[in-house]
XYZ file of C-alpha atoms in Angstrom:
151
model
C -52.057 -0.734 -7.947
C -49.589 2.094 -9.586
C -45.671 2.274 -8.471
C -46.683 5.546 -6.291
C -48.688 3.247 -3.718
C -46.463 0.337 -3.639
C -46.061 -1.520 0.129
C -43.078 -1.016 1.531
C -42.605 -4.055 1.325
C -42.885 -4.985 -2.337
C -39.703 -7.192 -4.276
C -39.159 -3.931 -6.026
C -38.738 -1.379 -2.854
C -36.604 -4.206 -1.589
C -34.633 -4.666 -4.244
C -33.729 -1.081 -4.880
C -32.778 -0.995 -0.691
C -30.119 -3.215 -1.611
C -27.946 -1.914 -4.610
C -28.686 1.448 -2.593
C -27.303 -0.489 0.579
C -24.282 -1.494 -1.713
C -22.839 0.532 -3.650
C -22.916 2.731 -0.027
C -20.933 -0.225 1.195
C -19.193 -0.172 -1.718
C -18.211 3.709 -1.328
C -17.620 2.626 2.355
C -14.685 0.210 1.378
C -13.222 2.914 -1.719
C -12.875 5.427 1.243
C -11.070 2.787 3.450
C -8.941 0.995 1.104
C -7.789 5.390 0.117
C -7.891 5.899 3.878
C -5.345 3.274 4.422
C -3.094 4.144 1.577
C -2.841 7.720 2.814
C -1.932 6.285 6.289
C 0.744 3.750 4.906
C 1.894 6.658 2.606
C 2.726 8.823 5.408
C 3.855 6.306 7.547
C 7.007 5.319 4.473
C 7.402 8.438 3.499
C 7.353 10.147 7.957
C 8.439 7.140 9.631
C 11.156 4.765 7.929
C 12.350 6.996 5.100
C 12.933 9.883 6.572
C 15.442 8.774 8.793
C 17.395 7.008 6.919
C 16.974 9.779 4.124
C 18.207 12.176 6.712
C 20.920 9.488 8.400
C 19.860 9.005 11.320
C 22.024 7.681 14.002
C 19.207 5.300 14.418
C 18.371 3.886 10.577
C 22.705 4.441 10.527
C 23.133 1.855 13.752
C 20.951 -0.287 11.753
C 23.018 -0.517 8.505
C 26.277 -0.513 9.884
C 24.958 -3.683 11.815
C 23.419 -5.421 9.339
C 27.443 -4.083 7.447
C 25.698 -2.690 4.611
C 26.740 0.940 4.945
C 24.998 4.145 3.963
C 25.136 3.413 0.454
C 22.392 0.940 0.749
C 21.102 3.332 3.824
C 20.324 5.997 1.543
C 18.773 3.713 -1.239
C 16.474 2.339 1.265
C 14.945 5.231 2.033
C 14.990 6.754 -1.618
C 12.983 3.450 -2.483
C 10.837 4.299 0.436
C 10.063 7.374 -0.366
C 9.209 7.338 -4.078
C 6.504 4.001 -3.119
C 5.256 6.243 -0.584
C 4.412 8.990 -3.048
C 3.217 5.803 -6.032
C 0.561 4.632 -3.449
C -0.882 8.306 -3.566
C -0.813 8.293 -7.907
C -3.787 5.527 -9.477
C -1.784 4.610 -11.829
C 1.102 3.500 -9.312
C -0.637 1.975 -6.715
C -0.271 -1.555 -7.602
C 2.725 -1.298 -8.349
C 3.551 1.107 -5.181
C 2.028 -2.006 -3.107
C 4.237 -4.817 -4.595
C 7.207 -2.659 -4.544
C 7.252 -1.583 -1.112
C 5.650 -5.829 -0.132
C 8.599 -6.803 -2.148
C 10.471 -4.694 0.006
C 8.955 -5.964 3.008
C 10.312 -8.994 2.781
C 14.104 -8.148 2.648
C 13.343 -6.569 6.285
C 11.967 -9.593 6.930
C 15.392 -11.414 6.176
C 16.944 -9.163 7.779
C 14.969 -9.138 11.145
C 14.871 -12.410 11.114
C 18.757 -13.073 10.530
C 20.540 -10.410 11.555
C 18.538 -8.796 14.486
C 17.513 -12.466 15.275
C 13.844 -11.984 15.303
C 13.469 -8.672 16.961
C 10.754 -6.637 14.423
C 10.261 -9.339 12.026
C 6.421 -8.826 12.218
C 6.519 -5.768 11.373
C 7.367 -5.929 7.767
C 4.893 -9.327 7.183
C 1.742 -6.764 9.050
C 2.566 -4.475 6.608
C 2.462 -6.782 3.512
C -1.234 -7.095 4.381
C -2.057 -4.189 3.976
C 0.049 -3.442 1.051
C -1.410 -7.258 -0.272
C -4.820 -5.768 -0.746
C -3.905 -2.449 -2.479
C -1.924 -4.176 -4.963
C -5.263 -6.194 -5.708
C -8.272 -4.169 -6.077
C -5.646 -1.011 -7.938
C -4.779 -4.720 -10.521
C -6.497 -2.681 -12.987
C -4.688 -0.290 -13.162
C -1.896 -2.199 -14.335
C -3.300 -2.376 -18.037
C -3.615 1.197 -18.199
C 0.135 1.455 -16.982
C 1.280 -0.371 -19.375
C -1.117 0.240 -22.142
C -0.164 4.037 -21.782
C 4.773 2.686 -21.190
C 3.368 0.902 -24.668
C 2.009 4.084 -26.455
C 6.123 5.762 -25.672
């Protein structure tokens, strides 16, 4: 029997369909990951960094309550904005996710110690997708190291 007349249930047809479904699932997973990265970048850039960088009264009040003042507020806002931008650069995605996770660990500690745990879950929730991005995009770390070693 030739390949063109092979029965529909043959092994070769099933393996081809399975491989196509896998690549479709992989594309879907990559699209979901990229969408998550864009959403996190928007969140960090607009909802988190912007109020700090423009000195919004709510951000100023929070940093005054912590006792860190405006210098720390602007610094953390700048770090969040840099992390947001780096989440969109393929070579920096993993490093950005790790750095933003470290900021979220600090935010969690501050939430628990200064604000009595009011919003302590928020940084923990944000760490989960950041960890996924850091792990999934970890191959870019080697490329980044190679690039840095050349200079």
